[in-house]
Coordinates of C-alpha atoms and ligand atoms in Angstrom, one line a residue:
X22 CA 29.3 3.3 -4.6
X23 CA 29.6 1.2 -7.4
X24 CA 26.7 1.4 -9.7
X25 CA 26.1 -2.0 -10.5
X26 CA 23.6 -3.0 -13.2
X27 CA 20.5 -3.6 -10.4
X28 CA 20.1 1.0 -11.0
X29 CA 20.9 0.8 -14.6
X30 CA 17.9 1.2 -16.7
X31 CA 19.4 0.1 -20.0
X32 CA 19.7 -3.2 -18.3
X33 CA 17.4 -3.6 -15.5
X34 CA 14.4 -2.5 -18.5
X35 CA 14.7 -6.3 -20.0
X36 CA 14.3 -7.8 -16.6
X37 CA 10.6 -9.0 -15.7
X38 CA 8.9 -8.4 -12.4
X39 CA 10.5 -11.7 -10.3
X40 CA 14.0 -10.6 -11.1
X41 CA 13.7 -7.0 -10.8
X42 CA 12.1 -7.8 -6.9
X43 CA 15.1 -9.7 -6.0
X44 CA 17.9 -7.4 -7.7
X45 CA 16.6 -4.7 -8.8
X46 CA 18.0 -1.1 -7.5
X47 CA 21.3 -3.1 -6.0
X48 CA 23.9 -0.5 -6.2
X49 CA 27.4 -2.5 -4.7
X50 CA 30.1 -0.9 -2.6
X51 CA 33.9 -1.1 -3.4
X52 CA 33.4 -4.2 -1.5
X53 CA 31.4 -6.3 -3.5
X54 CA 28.9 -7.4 -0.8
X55 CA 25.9 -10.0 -2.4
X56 CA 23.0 -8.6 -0.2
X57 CA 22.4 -5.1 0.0
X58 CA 24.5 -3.1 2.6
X59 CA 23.0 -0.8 5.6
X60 CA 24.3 2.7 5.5
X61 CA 23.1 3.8 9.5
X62 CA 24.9 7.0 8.9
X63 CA 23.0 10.9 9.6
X64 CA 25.7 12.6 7.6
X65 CA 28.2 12.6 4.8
X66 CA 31.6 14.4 5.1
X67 CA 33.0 15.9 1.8
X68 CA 37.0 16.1 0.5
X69 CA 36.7 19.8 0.6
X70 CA 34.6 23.1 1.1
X71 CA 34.5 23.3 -2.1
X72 CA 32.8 19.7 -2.8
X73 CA 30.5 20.7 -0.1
X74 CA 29.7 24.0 -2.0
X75 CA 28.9 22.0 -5.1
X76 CA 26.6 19.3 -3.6
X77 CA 24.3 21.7 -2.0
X78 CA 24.1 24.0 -5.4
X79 CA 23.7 20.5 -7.2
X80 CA 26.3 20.7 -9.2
X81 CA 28.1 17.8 -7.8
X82 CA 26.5 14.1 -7.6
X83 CA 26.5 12.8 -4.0
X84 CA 25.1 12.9 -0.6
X85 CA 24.5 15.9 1.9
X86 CA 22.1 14.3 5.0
X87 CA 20.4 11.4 5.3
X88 CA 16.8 13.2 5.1
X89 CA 17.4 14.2 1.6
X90 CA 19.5 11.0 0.7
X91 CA 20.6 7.7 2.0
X92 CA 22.4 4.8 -0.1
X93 CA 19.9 2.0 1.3
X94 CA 16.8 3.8 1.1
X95 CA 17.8 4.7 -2.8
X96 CA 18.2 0.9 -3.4
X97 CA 14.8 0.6 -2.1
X98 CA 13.2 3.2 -4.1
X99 CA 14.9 2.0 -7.4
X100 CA 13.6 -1.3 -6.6
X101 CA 10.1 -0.1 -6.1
X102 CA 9.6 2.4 -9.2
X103 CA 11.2 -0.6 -11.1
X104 CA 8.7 -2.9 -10.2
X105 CA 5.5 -0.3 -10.4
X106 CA 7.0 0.7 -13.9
X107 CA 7.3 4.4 -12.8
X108 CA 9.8 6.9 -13.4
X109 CA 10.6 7.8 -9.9
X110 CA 9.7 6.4 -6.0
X111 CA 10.5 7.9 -2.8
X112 CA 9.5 6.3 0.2
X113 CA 8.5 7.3 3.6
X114 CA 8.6 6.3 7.4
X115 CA 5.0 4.7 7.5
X116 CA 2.0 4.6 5.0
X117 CA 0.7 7.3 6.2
X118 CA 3.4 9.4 5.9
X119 CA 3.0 8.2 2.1
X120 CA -0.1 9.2 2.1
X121 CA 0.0 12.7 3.8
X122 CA 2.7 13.4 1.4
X123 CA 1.1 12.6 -1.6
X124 CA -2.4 14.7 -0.9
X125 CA -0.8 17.1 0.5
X126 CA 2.3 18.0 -1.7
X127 CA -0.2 19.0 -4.4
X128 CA -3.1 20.6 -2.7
X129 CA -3.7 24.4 -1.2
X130 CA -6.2 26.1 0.2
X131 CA -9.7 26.0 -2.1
X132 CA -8.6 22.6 -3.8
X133 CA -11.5 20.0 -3.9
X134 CA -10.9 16.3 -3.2
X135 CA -12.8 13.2 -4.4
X136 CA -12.0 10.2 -2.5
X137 CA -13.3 6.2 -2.6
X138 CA -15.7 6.0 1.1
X139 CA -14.2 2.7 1.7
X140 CA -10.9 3.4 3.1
X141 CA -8.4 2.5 6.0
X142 CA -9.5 4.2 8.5
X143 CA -6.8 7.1 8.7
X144 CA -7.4 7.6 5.3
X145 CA -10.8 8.8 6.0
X146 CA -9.4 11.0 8.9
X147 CA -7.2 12.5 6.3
X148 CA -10.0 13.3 3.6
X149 CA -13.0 13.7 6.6
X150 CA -10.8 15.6 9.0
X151 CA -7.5 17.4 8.3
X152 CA -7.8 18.3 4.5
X153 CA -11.1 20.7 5.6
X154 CA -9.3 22.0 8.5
X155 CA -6.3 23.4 6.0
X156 CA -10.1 25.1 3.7
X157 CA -9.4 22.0 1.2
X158 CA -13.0 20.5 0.7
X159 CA -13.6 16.3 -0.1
X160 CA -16.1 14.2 -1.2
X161 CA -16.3 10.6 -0.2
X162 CA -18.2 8.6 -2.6
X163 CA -19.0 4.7 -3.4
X164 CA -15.9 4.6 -5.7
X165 CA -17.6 0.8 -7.0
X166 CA -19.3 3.5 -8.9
X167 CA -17.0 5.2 -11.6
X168 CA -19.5 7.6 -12.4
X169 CA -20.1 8.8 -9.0
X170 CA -16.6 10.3 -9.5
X171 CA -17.9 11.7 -12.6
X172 CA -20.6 13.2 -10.8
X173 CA -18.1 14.9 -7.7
X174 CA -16.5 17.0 -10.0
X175 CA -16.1 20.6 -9.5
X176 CA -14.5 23.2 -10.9
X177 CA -11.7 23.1 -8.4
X178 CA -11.3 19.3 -8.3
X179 CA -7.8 18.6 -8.0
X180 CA -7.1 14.9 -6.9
X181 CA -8.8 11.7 -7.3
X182 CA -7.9 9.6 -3.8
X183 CA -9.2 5.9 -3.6
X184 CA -7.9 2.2 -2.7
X185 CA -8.6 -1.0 -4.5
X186 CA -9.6 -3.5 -3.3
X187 CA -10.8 -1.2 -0.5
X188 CA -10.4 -1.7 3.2
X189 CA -12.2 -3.5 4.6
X190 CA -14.9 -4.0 2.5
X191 CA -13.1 -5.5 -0.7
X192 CA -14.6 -3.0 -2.9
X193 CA -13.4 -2.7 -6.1
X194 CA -12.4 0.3 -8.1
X195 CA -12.5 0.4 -12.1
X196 CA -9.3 1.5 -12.1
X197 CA -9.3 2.2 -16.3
X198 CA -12.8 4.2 -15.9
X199 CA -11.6 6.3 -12.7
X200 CA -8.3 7.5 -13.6
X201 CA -9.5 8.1 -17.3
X202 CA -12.5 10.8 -15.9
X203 CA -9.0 12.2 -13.9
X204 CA -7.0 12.4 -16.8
X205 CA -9.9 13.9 -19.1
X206 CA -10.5 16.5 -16.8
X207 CA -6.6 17.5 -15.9
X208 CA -7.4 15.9 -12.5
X209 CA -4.4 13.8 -10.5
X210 CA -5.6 10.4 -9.3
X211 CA -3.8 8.8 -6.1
X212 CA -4.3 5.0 -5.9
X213 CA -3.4 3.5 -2.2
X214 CA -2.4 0.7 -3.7
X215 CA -1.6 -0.9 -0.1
X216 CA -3.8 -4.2 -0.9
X217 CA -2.2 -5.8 -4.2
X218 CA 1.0 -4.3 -4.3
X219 CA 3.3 -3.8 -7.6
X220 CA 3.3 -7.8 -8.0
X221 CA -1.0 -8.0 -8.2
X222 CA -1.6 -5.1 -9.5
X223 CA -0.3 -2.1 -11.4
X224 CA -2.2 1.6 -11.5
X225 CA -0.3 3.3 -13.6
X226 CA -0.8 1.1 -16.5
X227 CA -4.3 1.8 -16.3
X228 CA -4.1 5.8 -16.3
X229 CA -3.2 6.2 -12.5
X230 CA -1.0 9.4 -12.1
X231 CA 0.3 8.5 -8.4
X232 CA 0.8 5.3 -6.5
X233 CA 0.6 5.7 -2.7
X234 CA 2.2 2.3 -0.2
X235 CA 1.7 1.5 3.3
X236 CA 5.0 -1.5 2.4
X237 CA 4.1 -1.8 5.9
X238 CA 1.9 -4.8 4.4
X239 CA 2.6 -7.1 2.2
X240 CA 6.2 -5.4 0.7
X241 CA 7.6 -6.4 4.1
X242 CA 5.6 -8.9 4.2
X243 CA 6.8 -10.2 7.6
X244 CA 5.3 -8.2 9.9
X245 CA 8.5 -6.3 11.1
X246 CA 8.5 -2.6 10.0
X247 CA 6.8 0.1 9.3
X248 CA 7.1 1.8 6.0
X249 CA 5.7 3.5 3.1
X250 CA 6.4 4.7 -0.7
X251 CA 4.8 7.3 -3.5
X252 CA 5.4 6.5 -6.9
X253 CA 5.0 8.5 -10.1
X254 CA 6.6 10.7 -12.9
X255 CA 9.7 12.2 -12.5
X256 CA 8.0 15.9 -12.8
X257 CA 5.7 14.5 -9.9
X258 CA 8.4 13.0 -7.7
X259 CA 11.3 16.1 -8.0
X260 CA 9.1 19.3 -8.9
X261 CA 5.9 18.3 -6.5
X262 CA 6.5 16.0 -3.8
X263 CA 10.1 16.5 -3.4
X264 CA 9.9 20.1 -2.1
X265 CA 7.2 18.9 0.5
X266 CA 9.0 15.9 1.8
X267 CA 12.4 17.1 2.2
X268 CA 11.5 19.9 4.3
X269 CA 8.9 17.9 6.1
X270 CA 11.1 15.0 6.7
X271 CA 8.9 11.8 6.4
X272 CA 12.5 10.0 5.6
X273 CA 12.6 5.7 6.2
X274 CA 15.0 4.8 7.9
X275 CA 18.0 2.9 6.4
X276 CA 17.6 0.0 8.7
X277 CA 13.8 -0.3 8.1
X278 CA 14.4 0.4 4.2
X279 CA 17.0 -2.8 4.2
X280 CA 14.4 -4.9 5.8
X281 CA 11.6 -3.9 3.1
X282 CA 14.4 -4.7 0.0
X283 CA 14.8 -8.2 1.9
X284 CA 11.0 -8.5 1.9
X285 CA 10.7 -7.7 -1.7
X286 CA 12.9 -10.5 -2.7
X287 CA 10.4 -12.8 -1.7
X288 CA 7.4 -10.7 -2.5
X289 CA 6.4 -12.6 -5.8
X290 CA 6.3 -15.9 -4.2
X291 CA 4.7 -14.6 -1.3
X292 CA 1.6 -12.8 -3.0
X293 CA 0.8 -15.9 -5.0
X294 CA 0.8 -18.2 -2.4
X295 CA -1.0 -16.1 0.0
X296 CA -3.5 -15.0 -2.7
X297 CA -4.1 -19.0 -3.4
X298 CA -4.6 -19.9 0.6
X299 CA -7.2 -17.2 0.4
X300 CA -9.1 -18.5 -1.9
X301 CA -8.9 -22.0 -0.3
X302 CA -9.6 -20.2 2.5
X303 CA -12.8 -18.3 1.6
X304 CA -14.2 -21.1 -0.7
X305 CA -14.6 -23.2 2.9
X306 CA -15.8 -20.0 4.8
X307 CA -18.6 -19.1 1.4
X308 CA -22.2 -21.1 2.9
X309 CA -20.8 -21.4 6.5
X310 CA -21.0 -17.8 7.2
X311 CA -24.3 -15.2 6.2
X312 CA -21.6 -13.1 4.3
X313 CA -18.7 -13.1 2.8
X314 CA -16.5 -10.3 0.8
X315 CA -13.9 -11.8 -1.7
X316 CA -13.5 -10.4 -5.1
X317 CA -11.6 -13.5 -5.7
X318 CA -14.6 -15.8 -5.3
X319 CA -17.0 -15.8 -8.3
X320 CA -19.3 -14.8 -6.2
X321 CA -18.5 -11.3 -5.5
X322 CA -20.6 -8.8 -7.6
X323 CA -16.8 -7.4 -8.8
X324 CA -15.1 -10.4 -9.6
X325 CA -14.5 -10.2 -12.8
X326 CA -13.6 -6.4 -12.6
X327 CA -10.4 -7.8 -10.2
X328 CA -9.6 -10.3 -12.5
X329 CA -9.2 -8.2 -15.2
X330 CA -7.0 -5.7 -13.0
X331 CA -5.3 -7.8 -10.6
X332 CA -3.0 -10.7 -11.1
X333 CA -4.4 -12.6 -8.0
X334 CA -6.5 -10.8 -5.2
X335 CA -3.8 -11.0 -2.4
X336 CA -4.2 -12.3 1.3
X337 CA -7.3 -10.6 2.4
X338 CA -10.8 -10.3 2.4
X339 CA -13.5 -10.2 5.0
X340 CA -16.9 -11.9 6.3
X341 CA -19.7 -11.3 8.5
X342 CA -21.3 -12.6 11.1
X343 CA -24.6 -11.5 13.1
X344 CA -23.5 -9.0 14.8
X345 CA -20.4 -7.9 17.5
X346 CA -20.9 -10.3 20.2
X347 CA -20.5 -13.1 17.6
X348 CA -17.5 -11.5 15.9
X349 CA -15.7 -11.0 19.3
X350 CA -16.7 -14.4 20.3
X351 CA -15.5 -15.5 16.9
X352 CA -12.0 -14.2 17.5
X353 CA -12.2 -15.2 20.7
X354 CA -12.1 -18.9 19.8
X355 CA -9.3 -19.2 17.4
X356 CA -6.5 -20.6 18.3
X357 CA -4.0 -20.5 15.3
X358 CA -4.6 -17.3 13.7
X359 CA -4.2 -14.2 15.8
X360 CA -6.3 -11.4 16.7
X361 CA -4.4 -8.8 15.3
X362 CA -5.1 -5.8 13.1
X363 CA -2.1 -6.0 10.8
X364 CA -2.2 -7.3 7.1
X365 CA 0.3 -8.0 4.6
X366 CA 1.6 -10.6 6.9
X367 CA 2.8 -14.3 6.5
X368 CA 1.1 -15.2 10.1
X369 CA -3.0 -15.3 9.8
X370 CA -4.6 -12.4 11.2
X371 CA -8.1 -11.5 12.2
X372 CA -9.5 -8.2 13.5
X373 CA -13.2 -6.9 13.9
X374 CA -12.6 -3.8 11.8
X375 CA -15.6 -1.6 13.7
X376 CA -13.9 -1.5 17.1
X377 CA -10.1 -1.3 15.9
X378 CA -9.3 -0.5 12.3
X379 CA -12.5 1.5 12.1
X380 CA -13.1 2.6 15.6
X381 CA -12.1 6.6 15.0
X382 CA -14.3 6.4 11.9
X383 CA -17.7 7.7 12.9
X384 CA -20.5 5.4 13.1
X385 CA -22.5 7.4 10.1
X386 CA -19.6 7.0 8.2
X387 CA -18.9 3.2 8.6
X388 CA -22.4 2.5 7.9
X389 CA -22.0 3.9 4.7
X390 CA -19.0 2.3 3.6
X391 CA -20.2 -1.1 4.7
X392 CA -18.3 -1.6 7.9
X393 CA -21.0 -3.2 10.0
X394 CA -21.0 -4.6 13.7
X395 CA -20.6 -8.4 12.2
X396 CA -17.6 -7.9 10.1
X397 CA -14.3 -9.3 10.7
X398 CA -11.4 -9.1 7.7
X399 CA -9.3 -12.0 7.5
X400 CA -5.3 -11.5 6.3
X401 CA -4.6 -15.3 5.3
X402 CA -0.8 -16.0 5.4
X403 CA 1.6 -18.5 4.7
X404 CA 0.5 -21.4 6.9
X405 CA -0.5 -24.6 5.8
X406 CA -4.6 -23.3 4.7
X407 CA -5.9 -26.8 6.1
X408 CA -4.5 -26.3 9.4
X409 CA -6.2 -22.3 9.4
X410 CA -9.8 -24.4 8.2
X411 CA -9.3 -26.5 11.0
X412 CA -8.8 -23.2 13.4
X413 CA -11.6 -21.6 11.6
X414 CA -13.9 -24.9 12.3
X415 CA -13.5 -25.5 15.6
X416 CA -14.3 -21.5 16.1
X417 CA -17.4 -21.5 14.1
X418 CA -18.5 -24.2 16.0
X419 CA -17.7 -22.9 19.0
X420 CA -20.1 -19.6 18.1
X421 CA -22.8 -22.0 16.5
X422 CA -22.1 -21.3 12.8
Ligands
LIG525 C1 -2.1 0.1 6.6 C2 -2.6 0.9 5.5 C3 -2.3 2.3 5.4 C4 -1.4 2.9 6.4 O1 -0.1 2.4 6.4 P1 0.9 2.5 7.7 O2 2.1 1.9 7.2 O3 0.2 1.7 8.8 O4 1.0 3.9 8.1 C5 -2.8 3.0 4.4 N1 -3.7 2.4 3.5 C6 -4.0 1.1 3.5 C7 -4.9 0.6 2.5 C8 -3.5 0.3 4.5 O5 -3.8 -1.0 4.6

């Protein structure tokens, strides 16, 4: 391989965030190819025993197996760390996988956990469920609340875990406050950053020690695979979560990492425009429904917060209605956007968080975190947003809102 300027830091460090999304990471082959090539390939073969020898003690640059290393997936991860401004990326087959691998690479047995209540749903199965059974306690806590992190802390606190905006209630983490009672304290603070991605928002400039991705979302952007990333410091990435993932083998896949590089050069584009049509999109739904949750409408309690952390508040948000009936019925009735639980998508998607998203959360716990029986969360897309009004019109009239 041919290492092109797209990896080389002395140059790529002048490029801003639109540039670095399109060629950032780009390492060419001896053949010169414009997009990015797919290396499908398990293996590597060496000239020699003796190269072979070398590479596994490290003393030799170059690929052993593609769970350890793969030329596409390195593009993507130089990509991604370029455009988060960390030192180091590594990504993973899902956002899950991101996320197991980041709590988990740095926690033991006796470890405390403070995490935001408002999460995705597996999230909370993580924190609620797994961590405790491996004797590594958690808190959840209303993470609008900086100082209710404050107040979590115990002697063995070792991670801050939260997601802003949260799903899918929209709450908003102080993402300055939060990771600065981490840092004061020697605590690491792992922001799923899922929501706003590198191009609305960036956690390390604000104190964050790890960045966790579902690029399921809005980094593919198209709905097509599943993938997911942790970024951070160099010492994080090779001394911490290397160890755990190479041996655990959460690896993408080279095909699925080639798809995400061809989402990110649209990314930029994407998250403005979307952000915009939710706006439109949530200014007509503000009086017509009892409820709505936008931090990008002046009327949510935590607008200005997200303003001040977020370039633009992305493609979702949610609303409620009375109560399940109505939300089914709701969804029932559209006939342009779909009833589907994905986000991050260009198509308009709707779900009823409390019996998909949310459904293995347990009742106690979605209460607390806001997911009630009338919610619905809206992903708004790339569609024309008078045609999705329309859609959303005709529906609420059809459920006599
Ligand atoms: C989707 C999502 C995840 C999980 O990502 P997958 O790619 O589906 O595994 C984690 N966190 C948030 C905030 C998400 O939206």
């Amino acid at each position: 391989m041919k290492r092109r300027s797209g990896q080389d830091r002395s140059v790529t460090q002048h490029w801003r965030p639109a540039t670095l999304a399109v060629r950032g990471g780009t390492a060419r082959s001896e053949f010169g190819e414009t997009s990015e090539a797919i290396f499908l390939t398990s293996g590597y073969s060496y000239d020699c025993a003796e190269d072979a020898a070398a590479r596994f003690a490290g003393e030799q640059e170059g690929m052993t197996y593609s769970r350890l290393q793969n030329p596409t997936v390195e593009m993507l991860e130089h990509r991604i760390a370029l455009l988060e401004g960390a030192e180091a990326c590594r990504t993973m087959a899902t956002g899950m996988a991101a996320m197991t691998a980041a709590l988990l690479c740095q926690l033991q047995q006796g470890d405390h956990v403070v995490a935001g209540r408002a999460a995705f749903g597996s999230c909370r199965w993580l924190v609620d469920t797994l961590l405790p059974r491996f004797g590594i306690q958690s808190t959840t806590v209303d993470a609008r609340d900086s100082r209710a992190f404050e107040a979590a802390v115990r002697p063995n606190t070792k991670v801050f875990f939260f997601e802003t905006p949260a799903n899918p209630t929209m709450d908003v983490v102080d993402l300055k406050a939060v990771c600065g009672i981490a840092r004061e304290r020697g605590i690491v603070s792992v922001v799923d950053n899922a929501f706003a991605t590198p191009a609305l928002q960036r956690p390390l400039e604000f104190g964050a020690d790890v960045v966790a991705y579902s690029a399921t979302k809005m980094m593919d952007g198209q709905g097509r695979v599943l993938a997911g990333a942790v970024c951070g410091s160099e010492d994080f990435v090779t001394n911490t979560l290397l160890p755990f993932t190479r041996n655990t083998g959460p690896t993408l896949s080279a095909f699925n990492a080639w798809v995400v590089l061809k989402g990110l050069e649209t990314l930029d584009l994407r998250v403005r425009r979307q952000s915009a049509n939710a706006v439109t999109v949530g200014q007509f739904l503000e009086g017509r429904v009892p409820r709505i949750l936008h931090p990008g409408l002046p009327s949510h309690p935590q607008h200005a917060l997200a303003m001040s952390q977020m370039v633009a508040t992305g493609p979702i948000f949610a609303f409620e209605v009375a109560d399940r009936a109505q939300a089914h019925a709701l969804l029932n009735a559209l006939e342009l956007i779909d009833i589907s639980n994905n986000i991050g998508d260009s198509r308009s998607l709707m779900t009823h968080p409390a019996s998909t998203t949310h459904y293995g959360v347990s009742a106690e716990a979605r209460a607390e975190m806001g997911v009630t029986e009338g919610l619905l969360r809206l992903n708004v897309g790339l569609e024309d947003p008078q045609d999705l009004i329309d859609d959303l019109d005709q529906a609420l009239r059809q459920v006599g809102l």
